[in-house]
Coordinates of C-alpha atoms in Angstrom, one line a residue:
M17 CA 2.2 80.6 -64.6
P18 CA 3.3 77.2 -64.3
G19 CA 0.8 74.6 -63.4
L20 CA 0.1 73.3 -60.1
I21 CA 1.6 69.8 -60.7
T22 CA 4.8 71.3 -61.6
R23 CA 5.1 73.7 -58.7
I24 CA 4.3 70.9 -56.3
A25 CA 6.8 68.5 -57.9
C26 CA 9.6 71.1 -57.6
A27 CA 8.8 71.9 -54.0
L28 CA 9.1 68.3 -53.1
C29 CA 12.4 68.1 -54.8
L30 CA 13.4 71.2 -52.8
L31 CA 12.2 69.7 -49.5
W32 CA 14.2 66.4 -49.7
S33 CA 17.1 68.0 -51.6
S34 CA 17.2 65.5 -54.7
A35 CA 19.9 66.2 -57.2
A36 CA 17.4 67.5 -59.7
C37 CA 16.9 70.6 -57.7
A38 CA 20.0 70.8 -55.7
G39 CA 20.7 74.2 -56.7
A40 CA 17.4 75.6 -55.3
D41 CA 17.5 77.4 -52.1
L42 CA 14.7 76.5 -49.9
D43 CA 15.4 79.0 -46.9
A44 CA 15.7 81.7 -49.6
Q45 CA 12.2 80.9 -51.0
R46 CA 10.8 81.0 -47.3
E47 CA 12.3 84.4 -46.6
A48 CA 11.1 85.9 -49.8
F49 CA 7.7 84.3 -49.4
R50 CA 7.3 85.9 -45.9
E51 CA 8.3 89.3 -47.0
R52 CA 6.1 89.3 -50.2
Y53 CA 3.2 87.6 -48.3
A54 CA 3.0 90.3 -46.0
E55 CA 3.0 92.8 -48.7
A56 CA 0.3 90.8 -50.7
E57 CA -2.0 91.0 -47.7
L58 CA -1.9 94.8 -48.2
G59 CA -2.7 94.7 -51.8
I60 CA 0.9 95.2 -52.9
W61 CA 2.3 93.0 -55.7
Q62 CA 6.0 94.1 -56.4
L63 CA 7.8 91.0 -57.1
S64 CA 11.3 91.5 -58.2
A65 CA 12.7 89.3 -60.8
K66 CA 14.9 87.4 -58.3
D67 CA 11.6 86.9 -56.2
T68 CA 9.6 85.8 -59.3
K69 CA 12.4 83.2 -60.1
L70 CA 12.3 81.9 -56.4
L71 CA 8.6 81.7 -55.7
A72 CA 6.9 80.8 -58.8
D73 CA 7.8 77.0 -58.5
Y74 CA 7.3 77.3 -54.7
V75 CA 4.7 75.2 -53.0
L76 CA 2.9 78.3 -51.3
W77 CA 2.7 80.2 -54.6
P78 CA -1.0 79.9 -54.6
D79 CA -1.2 81.3 -51.1
L80 CA 0.9 84.3 -52.1
R81 CA -1.5 85.0 -55.2
A82 CA -4.6 84.3 -53.2
A83 CA -3.8 86.8 -50.4
Y84 CA -3.2 89.4 -53.3
L85 CA -6.2 88.7 -54.9
R86 CA -8.3 88.9 -51.9
A87 CA -6.7 92.1 -51.1
T88 CA -7.6 93.7 -54.4
L89 CA -11.0 92.2 -55.0
R90 CA -12.7 95.3 -55.9
S91 CA -10.2 96.0 -58.8
A92 CA -9.3 92.7 -59.7
D93 CA -9.8 91.3 -63.2
D94 CA -12.6 88.7 -62.9
A95 CA -10.7 86.4 -65.4
A96 CA -7.6 86.3 -63.2
I97 CA -9.6 85.3 -60.3
R98 CA -11.8 82.5 -62.1
D99 CA -8.4 81.4 -63.9
F100 CA -6.9 81.0 -60.4
L101 CA -10.1 79.1 -59.0
Q102 CA -10.0 76.9 -61.8
T103 CA -6.3 76.1 -61.2
Y104 CA -6.2 75.7 -57.3
G105 CA -9.9 75.3 -56.6
M106 CA -9.2 72.4 -54.2
L107 CA -6.6 74.3 -52.3
K108 CA -7.7 76.1 -49.0
P109 CA -6.2 79.5 -50.2
A110 CA -8.6 79.1 -53.1
R111 CA -11.6 78.1 -51.0
E112 CA -11.1 81.3 -49.0
L113 CA -10.9 83.4 -52.2
R114 CA -13.9 81.8 -53.7
Y115 CA -16.0 82.7 -50.5
Q116 CA -14.7 86.4 -50.5
Y117 CA -15.4 86.5 -54.1
A118 CA -19.1 85.4 -53.6
L119 CA -19.5 88.3 -51.0
H120 CA -17.8 90.6 -53.4
L121 CA -20.5 89.6 -56.4
A122 CA -23.4 89.9 -53.9
R123 CA -22.4 93.3 -52.7
N124 CA -21.7 94.7 -56.2
N125 CA -25.2 93.7 -57.4
R126 CA -24.0 91.1 -59.8
Q127 CA -26.7 88.7 -58.9
P128 CA -26.4 86.2 -61.7
D129 CA -22.8 85.8 -61.1
F130 CA -23.4 85.5 -57.5
L131 CA -26.3 83.0 -57.5
A132 CA -24.4 80.6 -60.0
L133 CA -21.5 80.5 -57.6
Y134 CA -23.7 80.2 -54.5
Q135 CA -25.8 77.4 -56.3
Q136 CA -22.5 75.5 -57.2
Y137 CA -20.7 75.8 -53.9
Y138 CA -22.6 77.0 -50.9
A139 CA -26.3 76.4 -51.3
D140 CA -26.2 73.3 -48.8
L141 CA -23.5 74.6 -46.4
G142 CA -25.8 76.5 -44.1
I143 CA -23.6 79.6 -44.2
A144 CA -26.1 82.4 -43.1
R145 CA -24.6 85.4 -44.6
L146 CA -24.5 83.7 -48.3
D147 CA -27.9 82.0 -47.7
C148 CA -29.3 85.6 -46.9
M149 CA -27.5 87.1 -49.8
A150 CA -29.0 84.5 -52.0
L151 CA -32.8 84.9 -50.6
A152 CA -32.2 88.6 -51.0
T153 CA -31.1 88.2 -54.5
E154 CA -34.1 85.9 -55.2
L155 CA -36.6 88.5 -53.8
A156 CA -35.9 90.5 -57.1
T157 CA -37.8 88.0 -59.0
T158 CA -40.0 86.0 -56.7
S159 CA -42.6 86.3 -53.8
P160 CA -41.5 86.6 -50.1
E161 CA -43.9 83.6 -49.7
A162 CA -41.7 81.5 -51.9
I163 CA -38.6 81.9 -49.8
L164 CA -40.4 81.9 -46.5
P165 CA -39.3 78.0 -45.8
R166 CA -35.8 78.7 -46.3
A167 CA -35.8 82.2 -44.5
R168 CA -37.6 80.7 -41.5
P169 CA -34.5 78.7 -40.1
L170 CA -32.5 81.9 -40.6
W171 CA -35.0 84.0 -38.2
L172 CA -35.3 81.1 -35.7
V173 CA -32.0 81.6 -33.8
G174 CA -31.5 83.0 -30.2
K175 CA -28.8 85.3 -31.2
N176 CA -27.9 88.4 -33.3
Q177 CA -28.2 87.0 -36.9
V178 CA -26.0 88.4 -39.5
S179 CA -26.9 91.9 -40.9
D180 CA -27.2 90.5 -44.6
C181 CA -30.1 89.0 -43.4
D182 CA -32.1 92.2 -42.4
P183 CA -33.3 93.0 -46.0
V184 CA -34.9 89.3 -46.3
F185 CA -36.6 89.9 -42.6
K186 CA -37.8 93.3 -43.5
S187 CA -39.5 92.0 -46.8
L188 CA -41.1 89.4 -44.8
Q189 CA -42.1 91.5 -42.2
K190 CA -43.8 93.9 -44.7
A191 CA -45.5 91.1 -46.4
G192 CA -47.0 90.0 -43.1
L193 CA -45.1 86.8 -43.2
L194 CA -43.2 87.3 -39.6
D195 CA -46.2 86.7 -37.6
E196 CA -46.5 86.7 -33.6
T197 CA -45.7 83.0 -33.5
L198 CA -42.4 83.6 -35.2
Y199 CA -41.5 86.3 -32.9
A200 CA -42.7 84.5 -29.9
K201 CA -40.6 81.2 -31.0
R202 CA -37.5 83.6 -31.3
Y203 CA -38.1 85.4 -28.2
S204 CA -37.9 82.3 -26.3
L205 CA -34.7 81.3 -28.0
A206 CA -33.2 84.5 -27.2
I207 CA -34.2 83.9 -23.6
E208 CA -32.7 80.6 -23.5
N209 CA -29.4 81.9 -24.9
R210 CA -29.4 84.8 -22.4
Q211 CA -29.3 87.3 -25.4
L212 CA -31.5 89.7 -23.4
P213 CA -31.2 92.9 -25.8
I214 CA -32.5 90.6 -28.7
A215 CA -35.3 89.5 -26.4
R216 CA -36.2 93.0 -25.4
Y217 CA -36.3 94.1 -29.1
L218 CA -38.4 91.2 -30.0
S219 CA -41.0 91.8 -27.1
R220 CA -41.8 95.4 -28.6
S221 CA -43.5 93.5 -31.6
L222 CA -45.2 91.0 -28.9
S223 CA -47.7 91.6 -26.2
A224 CA -47.4 93.6 -23.0
E225 CA -47.0 90.4 -21.1
H226 CA -44.0 89.6 -23.2
Q227 CA -42.6 93.1 -22.5
L228 CA -42.9 92.5 -18.9
D229 CA -41.4 89.0 -19.1
A230 CA -38.5 90.7 -20.8
Q231 CA -38.1 93.1 -18.2
R232 CA -37.9 90.7 -15.6
W233 CA -35.4 88.5 -17.2
T234 CA -33.1 91.6 -17.5
E235 CA -33.5 92.0 -13.7
V236 CA -32.6 88.4 -13.3
Y237 CA -29.3 88.3 -14.9
G238 CA -28.6 92.0 -14.1
A239 CA -29.6 92.2 -10.4
P240 CA -30.4 88.5 -9.3
A241 CA -30.3 89.1 -5.5
R242 CA -32.7 92.2 -5.8
F243 CA -35.1 90.0 -7.9
L244 CA -35.0 87.3 -5.1
D245 CA -35.7 90.0 -2.5
N246 CA -38.6 91.1 -4.1
A247 CA -40.0 87.5 -4.9
K248 CA -43.8 87.8 -4.8
P249 CA -45.7 84.4 -4.0
S250 CA -48.6 85.8 -5.6
L251 CA -47.1 85.6 -8.9
D252 CA -46.3 81.9 -8.5
S253 CA -46.3 80.2 -11.9
P254 CA -44.0 77.9 -13.9
A255 CA -42.6 80.9 -15.8
Y256 CA -42.0 82.8 -12.6
R257 CA -40.3 80.0 -11.0
Q258 CA -38.1 79.7 -13.9
K259 CA -36.8 83.2 -13.3
L260 CA -36.3 82.5 -9.6
R261 CA -34.3 79.4 -10.3
A262 CA -32.2 81.3 -12.8
A263 CA -31.8 84.0 -10.3
I264 CA -30.7 81.8 -7.5
E265 CA -28.0 79.9 -9.8
Q266 CA -26.5 83.1 -10.8
V267 CA -26.4 84.6 -6.9
A268 CA -24.7 81.1 -6.1
Y269 CA -21.6 81.6 -8.3
N270 CA -20.4 84.4 -6.3
E271 CA -22.3 84.3 -2.9
P272 CA -23.1 80.7 -2.3
Q273 CA -24.5 81.4 1.4
T274 CA -26.5 84.1 0.2
A275 CA -28.1 82.0 -2.6
F276 CA -28.6 78.9 -0.3
D277 CA -30.4 81.3 2.3
F278 CA -32.7 82.4 -0.5
W279 CA -33.6 78.9 -1.6
Q280 CA -34.4 77.8 1.8
S281 CA -36.8 80.7 2.1
L282 CA -38.3 80.6 -1.4
S283 CA -38.8 76.8 -1.5
T284 CA -41.3 77.1 1.2
K285 CA -43.2 79.8 -0.6
F286 CA -43.5 78.6 -4.3
K287 CA -44.6 75.5 -5.9
F288 CA -41.4 74.1 -7.3
D289 CA -41.7 70.5 -8.7
A290 CA -39.4 67.8 -7.6
N291 CA -37.0 68.3 -10.4
D292 CA -36.6 72.0 -9.5
R293 CA -36.1 71.3 -5.9
A294 CA -33.5 68.7 -6.4
A295 CA -31.7 70.6 -9.0
L296 CA -31.5 74.0 -6.9
A297 CA -30.9 72.1 -3.3
R298 CA -28.0 70.6 -5.3
H299 CA -26.8 73.7 -7.1
T300 CA -26.5 75.8 -4.0
V301 CA -25.1 73.1 -1.8
L302 CA -22.3 72.4 -4.2
W303 CA -21.3 76.1 -4.3
L304 CA -21.2 76.3 -0.4
A305 CA -18.8 73.3 -0.9
R306 CA -16.7 74.7 -3.6
Y307 CA -16.4 77.9 -1.6
H308 CA -15.7 76.0 1.7
Q309 CA -18.1 77.3 3.5
A310 CA -18.6 76.2 7.3
N311 CA -21.9 74.4 6.8
A312 CA -21.0 72.6 3.5
Y313 CA -20.3 69.4 4.7
A314 CA -23.5 69.1 6.8
E315 CA -25.7 70.4 4.0
L316 CA -24.0 67.9 1.5
T317 CA -25.0 65.0 3.7
R318 CA -28.3 66.2 4.3
L319 CA -29.4 66.2 0.4
A320 CA -32.2 64.1 -0.4
D321 CA -31.3 61.2 -2.5
A322 CA -32.9 62.8 -5.7
A323 CA -30.4 65.6 -5.4
V324 CA -27.4 63.3 -5.0
D325 CA -25.1 62.8 -8.3
D326 CA -21.5 62.0 -8.8
E327 CA -20.8 65.9 -8.5
V328 CA -22.2 65.8 -4.8
R329 CA -20.3 62.4 -4.1
H330 CA -17.3 63.8 -5.1
W331 CA -17.7 67.1 -3.0
R332 CA -18.7 65.3 0.0
I333 CA -15.1 63.1 -0.3
R334 CA -13.5 66.6 -0.9
T335 CA -15.0 68.5 2.1
A336 CA -14.2 65.6 4.5
L337 CA -10.8 65.5 3.1
R338 CA -10.4 69.1 3.7
E339 CA -11.9 68.9 7.3
H340 CA -9.7 65.7 7.9
Q341 CA -12.6 63.9 8.5
W342 CA -10.9 60.7 7.5
R343 CA -14.0 58.2 8.4
N344 CA -16.4 60.4 6.7
A345 CA -14.2 60.4 3.7
L346 CA -13.8 56.6 3.6
Q347 CA -17.9 56.2 3.9
H348 CA -18.1 58.5 0.9
L349 CA -15.6 56.8 -1.3
G350 CA -17.4 53.5 -0.7
E351 CA -20.6 55.4 -2.1
L352 CA -19.1 56.3 -5.5
S353 CA -20.1 54.6 -8.7
E354 CA -17.9 51.5 -9.8
T355 CA -16.4 53.8 -12.6
D356 CA -15.4 56.3 -10.1
K357 CA -14.0 53.7 -7.7
A358 CA -11.6 52.3 -10.3
S359 CA -10.2 55.7 -11.4
E360 CA -6.6 56.8 -10.3
Q361 CA -8.0 59.6 -8.5
W362 CA -10.2 58.1 -6.0
Q363 CA -8.1 55.0 -5.6
Y364 CA -5.3 57.4 -4.3
W365 CA -7.6 59.2 -2.1
L366 CA -8.7 55.7 -0.7
A367 CA -5.4 55.0 0.1
V368 CA -4.6 58.3 1.8
T369 CA -7.7 57.7 3.8
R370 CA -6.9 54.3 4.8
Q371 CA -3.2 55.3 5.7
Q372 CA -4.8 58.1 8.0
L373 CA -6.9 55.5 9.6
G374 CA -4.1 53.2 10.1
D375 CA -5.2 50.7 7.8
A376 CA -2.2 48.5 6.6
T377 CA -4.1 47.8 3.1
A378 CA -3.1 51.5 2.2
R379 CA 0.4 50.4 1.0
S380 CA -0.9 47.9 -1.5
L381 CA -3.1 50.8 -3.3
F382 CA -0.2 53.0 -3.3
V383 CA 2.1 50.2 -4.7
A384 CA -0.5 49.5 -7.3
L385 CA -0.7 53.2 -8.3
S386 CA 3.0 53.9 -8.0
G387 CA 3.5 52.3 -11.7
E388 CA 1.6 55.0 -13.4
R389 CA 3.2 58.0 -15.1
S390 CA 0.8 60.5 -13.5
Y391 CA -0.1 63.1 -11.0
Y392 CA -1.6 60.5 -8.5
G393 CA 0.9 57.9 -9.7
F394 CA 3.8 60.1 -8.6
L395 CA 2.1 61.0 -5.4
A396 CA 1.7 57.3 -4.7
A397 CA 5.2 56.6 -5.4
D398 CA 6.2 59.5 -2.9
A399 CA 4.1 58.0 -0.2
I400 CA 6.0 54.8 -0.4
G401 CA 9.3 55.8 -1.6
A402 CA 9.1 54.0 -4.8
E403 CA 10.8 55.0 -8.1
Y404 CA 9.0 56.8 -10.6
N405 CA 8.1 54.7 -13.7
F406 CA 8.3 57.0 -16.7
S407 CA 7.8 54.1 -19.1
H408 CA 9.4 56.0 -22.1
A409 CA 9.2 54.2 -25.3
D410 CA 10.1 55.7 -28.8
L411 CA 7.6 55.2 -31.3
P412 CA 8.9 53.2 -33.9
A413 CA 9.6 55.1 -37.2
D414 CA 8.9 53.4 -40.6
E415 CA 11.4 55.5 -42.9
A416 CA 9.3 54.4 -45.9
V417 CA 6.0 55.4 -44.7
L418 CA 7.5 58.6 -43.4
E419 CA 9.1 59.5 -46.8
N420 CA 5.9 58.9 -48.5
L421 CA 4.0 61.0 -46.1
A422 CA 6.8 63.9 -46.6
Q423 CA 6.2 63.8 -50.1
Q424 CA 2.3 64.2 -50.2
T425 CA 1.1 67.5 -51.4
A426 CA -1.1 68.2 -48.2
F427 CA 2.0 67.5 -45.7
V428 CA 4.3 69.6 -48.0
R429 CA 1.9 72.4 -47.9
A430 CA 1.4 72.2 -44.2
R431 CA 5.0 71.9 -43.4
E432 CA 5.7 75.1 -45.3
L433 CA 3.0 77.0 -43.9
F434 CA 4.6 76.0 -40.5
M435 CA 7.9 77.0 -41.6
T436 CA 6.9 80.3 -43.0
G437 CA 5.0 81.5 -39.9
L438 CA 1.4 80.9 -40.9
E439 CA 1.1 78.4 -38.4
G440 CA -2.9 78.5 -37.8
R441 CA -3.1 77.9 -41.7
G442 CA -0.8 75.0 -41.4
R443 CA -2.4 73.5 -38.5
S444 CA -5.8 73.6 -40.1
E445 CA -4.2 71.7 -43.2
W446 CA -2.2 69.5 -41.2
D447 CA -5.3 68.3 -39.3
A448 CA -7.3 67.9 -42.4
A449 CA -4.4 65.5 -44.1
V450 CA -4.2 63.4 -40.9
R451 CA -7.6 62.7 -40.8
T452 CA -7.3 60.8 -44.1
L453 CA -4.7 58.5 -42.8
N454 CA -5.4 55.2 -41.1
A455 CA -4.1 54.7 -37.5
D456 CA -0.6 53.5 -38.3
E457 CA 0.1 56.4 -40.7
Q458 CA -1.2 58.8 -37.9
V459 CA 1.7 57.5 -35.8
Q460 CA 4.3 58.0 -38.5
A461 CA 2.7 61.6 -39.0
A462 CA 3.4 62.4 -35.5
I463 CA 7.1 61.4 -35.8
L464 CA 7.2 63.5 -39.0
A465 CA 6.0 66.7 -37.3
H466 CA 8.4 66.0 -34.2
R467 CA 11.3 65.6 -36.9
W468 CA 9.9 69.1 -38.2
G469 CA 9.8 70.7 -34.9
W470 CA 6.2 71.2 -35.2
H471 CA 5.6 70.1 -31.5
S472 CA 1.9 70.8 -31.3
R473 CA 0.9 68.6 -34.2
A474 CA 3.2 65.9 -33.1
I475 CA 1.9 65.8 -29.5
A476 CA -1.8 66.1 -30.6
T477 CA -1.5 63.6 -33.3
A478 CA 0.3 61.0 -31.0
A479 CA -2.4 61.6 -28.1
N480 CA -5.1 61.2 -30.8
N481 CA -3.9 57.6 -31.5
G482 CA -3.4 56.8 -27.7
R483 CA 0.3 56.7 -27.9
Y484 CA 1.6 58.3 -24.8
D485 CA 5.0 56.6 -24.1
D486 CA 7.3 58.7 -26.5
L487 CA 8.2 61.2 -23.7
G488 CA 10.4 62.9 -26.5
I489 CA 7.3 63.5 -28.7
R490 CA 4.9 64.3 -26.0
Y491 CA 7.5 66.5 -23.6
P492 CA 9.7 68.2 -26.3
L493 CA 12.0 70.9 -25.4
P494 CA 12.0 73.6 -27.9
Y495 CA 13.3 77.1 -27.3
A496 CA 15.7 75.3 -24.9
E497 CA 18.4 78.2 -24.3
T498 CA 15.4 80.8 -24.2
F499 CA 13.5 78.7 -21.3
T500 CA 16.9 78.1 -19.4
E501 CA 17.9 81.7 -19.7
Y502 CA 14.6 83.6 -18.8
A503 CA 13.4 80.9 -16.1
G504 CA 16.8 81.5 -14.5
A505 CA 16.4 85.2 -14.6
A506 CA 13.0 84.8 -12.9
N507 CA 14.2 82.4 -10.5
I508 CA 12.2 79.6 -11.1
R509 CA 12.8 75.9 -12.6
P510 CA 13.0 75.7 -16.4
S511 CA 11.0 72.3 -16.3
W512 CA 8.3 74.4 -14.4
A513 CA 8.0 76.9 -17.2
Y514 CA 8.0 74.1 -19.8
G515 CA 5.3 72.3 -17.8
V516 CA 3.1 75.8 -18.0
A517 CA 4.0 76.3 -21.7
R518 CA 3.0 72.8 -22.8
S519 CA -0.3 72.9 -20.8
E520 CA -1.1 76.4 -22.3
S521 CA -0.2 76.2 -25.8
L522 CA 1.3 72.9 -26.7
F523 CA 4.2 75.5 -27.6
M524 CA 2.2 77.3 -30.4
R525 CA 3.4 80.6 -30.7
D526 CA 0.4 82.2 -32.5
I527 CA -2.5 80.7 -30.6
R528 CA -5.0 82.8 -28.8
S529 CA -7.5 81.5 -26.3
P530 CA -11.3 82.5 -26.1
A531 CA -10.3 84.9 -23.4
G532 CA -7.8 86.7 -25.5
A533 CA -4.4 85.2 -24.2
I534 CA -1.7 85.0 -26.7
G535 CA 1.4 82.9 -27.4
V536 CA 3.5 80.0 -26.0
M537 CA 2.8 81.0 -22.4
Q538 CA -0.7 82.3 -23.0
L539 CA -0.3 85.7 -21.8
M540 CA -3.4 88.2 -21.7
P541 CA -2.2 91.4 -23.3
S542 CA -2.7 93.6 -20.1
T543 CA -0.4 91.1 -18.2
G544 CA 2.2 91.3 -21.0
K545 CA 2.0 95.1 -21.1
T546 CA 2.4 95.4 -17.3
T547 CA 5.0 92.7 -17.1
A548 CA 7.0 94.3 -20.1
R549 CA 7.0 97.7 -18.4
E550 CA 8.4 96.1 -14.9
I551 CA 11.4 94.6 -16.6
N552 CA 12.0 97.3 -19.3
H553 CA 11.1 95.0 -22.2
P554 CA 9.9 96.5 -25.4
Y555 CA 6.3 95.9 -25.8
D556 CA 4.3 96.3 -29.2
G557 CA 1.1 94.5 -28.2
Q558 CA 0.3 91.2 -30.3
I559 CA 3.6 91.5 -32.3
T560 CA 5.6 91.1 -28.9
L561 CA 3.5 88.2 -27.6
I562 CA 3.5 86.2 -30.7
D563 CA 7.5 86.3 -30.6
P564 CA 8.3 83.1 -28.6
G565 CA 11.3 84.8 -27.1
S566 CA 9.3 87.9 -25.8
N567 CA 6.6 85.7 -24.9
I568 CA 8.7 83.4 -22.8
R569 CA 10.6 86.0 -21.2
L570 CA 7.4 87.8 -20.1
G571 CA 5.5 84.5 -19.0
T572 CA 8.5 83.4 -17.2
W573 CA 8.9 86.7 -15.3
Y574 CA 5.1 86.7 -14.6
L575 CA 5.3 83.1 -13.2
G576 CA 8.2 84.1 -11.0
R577 CA 6.3 87.0 -9.7
M578 CA 3.5 84.8 -8.8
Q579 CA 5.9 82.4 -6.8
A580 CA 7.2 85.3 -5.2
R581 CA 3.6 86.7 -4.3
F582 CA 2.7 83.3 -2.8
Y583 CA 6.0 82.5 -0.7
D584 CA 7.9 80.5 -3.3
N585 CA 4.6 78.0 -3.2
P586 CA 4.6 76.5 -6.9
V587 CA 1.3 75.1 -6.2
L588 CA -0.3 78.4 -5.4
A589 CA 1.6 80.2 -8.2
T590 CA 0.4 77.8 -10.8
A591 CA -3.3 78.2 -9.8
A592 CA -2.6 81.9 -9.9
Y593 CA -1.3 82.0 -13.3
N594 CA -4.4 80.0 -14.6
A595 CA -7.2 81.7 -12.5
G596 CA -5.4 84.9 -11.1
P597 CA -4.1 85.6 -8.0
L598 CA -7.0 87.1 -6.2
R599 CA -9.1 83.9 -6.8
V600 CA -6.3 82.1 -5.2
D601 CA -6.4 84.6 -2.2
A602 CA -10.0 83.6 -1.7
W603 CA -9.2 79.9 -2.0
L604 CA -6.6 79.8 1.0
P605 CA -7.6 78.1 4.3
Q606 CA -8.7 80.1 7.0
H607 CA -7.1 79.0 10.1
S608 CA -4.5 76.3 9.6
A609 CA -2.1 74.9 7.1
L610 CA -3.5 72.4 4.5
N611 CA -1.7 69.8 2.5
A612 CA -1.3 70.8 -0.7
S613 CA -2.6 67.8 -2.6
I614 CA -6.1 68.3 -0.5
W615 CA -6.0 72.0 -1.5
I616 CA -5.6 71.2 -5.1
E617 CA -8.3 68.6 -4.8
T618 CA -10.8 71.3 -3.5
I619 CA -9.9 74.0 -5.9
P620 CA -13.5 75.1 -6.7
Y621 CA -13.0 75.2 -10.6
S622 CA -12.3 71.9 -12.5
E623 CA -10.3 73.8 -15.1
T624 CA -8.0 75.1 -12.5
R625 CA -7.8 71.8 -10.7
N626 CA -6.9 69.9 -13.7
Y627 CA -4.8 72.8 -14.9
V628 CA -2.5 72.5 -11.7
R629 CA -2.3 68.7 -11.7
K630 CA -1.4 68.8 -15.2
V631 CA 1.4 71.4 -14.9
L632 CA 2.9 69.6 -11.7
T633 CA 3.1 66.4 -13.8
A634 CA 4.6 67.8 -16.8
D635 CA 7.0 69.7 -14.4
T636 CA 8.1 66.3 -13.0
I637 CA 8.5 64.9 -16.6
F638 CA 10.5 67.7 -18.0
N639 CA 12.9 67.7 -15.1
W640 CA 13.5 64.2 -15.8
R641 CA 14.1 64.9 -19.4
L642 CA 16.3 67.8 -18.7
S643 CA 18.4 66.6 -16.0
G644 CA 17.9 62.6 -16.1
K645 CA 17.1 62.7 -12.5
I646 CA 13.9 62.2 -10.4
E647 CA 12.7 65.0 -8.2
R648 CA 9.9 64.1 -6.2
L649 CA 6.6 65.9 -6.9
S650 CA 5.9 66.0 -3.3
V651 CA 8.9 68.2 -2.5
R652 CA 7.6 70.9 -4.9
M653 CA 4.0 70.7 -2.9
P654 CA 4.6 72.5 0.4
D655 CA 1.6 72.8 2.7
V656 CA -0.6 75.6 1.7
Q657 CA -0.5 78.3 4.7
P658 CA -4.0 80.0 5.9
V659 CA -4.8 83.4 4.4
N660 CA -3.4 85.6 7.2
R661 CA 0.0 83.8 6.7
G662 CA 0.1 82.8 3.1
L663 CA 0.1 85.9 1.3
A664 CA 3.0 88.2 0.6
A665 CA 2.8 91.9 1.2
N666 CA 2.5 92.7 -2.2

């Protein structure tokens, strides 16, 4: 097996098509790697002579071997594994294999080998699984008392600990070392983290009082309104009031008026301290405002000074705007912190408010904002009929630095992982490599990633260095024919689809959100499946969703469906794409049409509010990049119609 240096040197030649490697076929290497890697992950190693010749000197050969060795750990030769780790130990695939090898040694009762590996690489990393395996191994030759200091932090977590810790905990329990104090501390941590099944389990080893406490917490989070209905002043105590507070907060998320009414009643019956009173008054009233309840503005202005924070000040303004109370909005804008007053957001609303009141100074505020390439900057330009200032400027390329970066092992590996479809692994290695660079080199790295078509890394790397003006890098146009074709089929603007894709994924085809959304346009599997059925598109779960063409087709079609559902209002459709159409239904005005910018400003969820602004801004920039023309943002923001007029039949 050729050495690492030889492989990397040849791979570098291949990447840069030097004369010494002119006969090599990098595309063929990549294709062979893709096919053989999929087999290696299944424990299959059947390289033909041609594949071996192609891949033995490929920079991702270590990844291929590591995938096979991970898949065949049970039967793999120890000498082969150790030789691999010695040769490639600094590379990520070797680090992953080493971790799996450590688990293999521990699970197969090879304690001396496991402990040697653990002590050398993992003893100080805080990996609970390996720490517990090491402690369990040590119990064979030492007493439970000796391991207690290291076991205590593993016990004191407010969540399910890894099952590998169970033998350690059982030994400590049998030795009487897990006393009531330790159980009580972990019980408190579980309650704090809302891990009620763990809390109930722990309470069985504690007092009847703890068991009753666990039962009450279960009701707080399972049926908070019922808990509040049954609140008993005779039980008033700090612990009971803590439960009342949690229950009120829970109810407020979905039924703000009910939570507010509960608070008004219970605040007179229980001895809440000043901090709790301020916090609960603020919490319930803010949710009245977020859900646009009729009494929200009155209650916001009635809050005691102790309950007023920046969020309250913001919602006083938003509620006044939604109700067209321009003088009140102006007053509350004057109550903002100096930092908020200087922000684009509140400068824009100050200008709007002054304009509505006939104040001539509004124009100067709009003029100052109109030079910004941003959501509020574009709206300000629209208000006065000014040109948009896109301020595009290419990042200056230093070809010598670019060539140097492209020849560094870490970047060669990252690029090939990206080019062969292992994008997640590639992103990890890219990000680690970029962290070793100075600021100027990072800027060149952004340019390099852009040249490679690796847009997520180019965008992120440039932004992390405060470089926002190269719109070619920050707003690229990948999959151009695909976006154009499928956006057209869905009767939506390609620039809007691009704005959604960039905001959702930075064009990463394999990315998965914490909620489970997948791919370029971040589709939930259920949405992808339903949409595929509607348009008769073949659907094979994740395989379909990580295919950019399929994902873009399904995503654009779903976006078009949201547009049709909300009567061709892209503002509402964008919000629905992020938060779901049923939530958007609930946010529609009740009686009369509302200016779209005010509607956006009063979206209850900050995530969706920011998302809509981000997508609309990106749509404007992408449209300019695609057509070279300016289309006014305000043109794509029709008034939001009231609930009885704003919804399509479906």
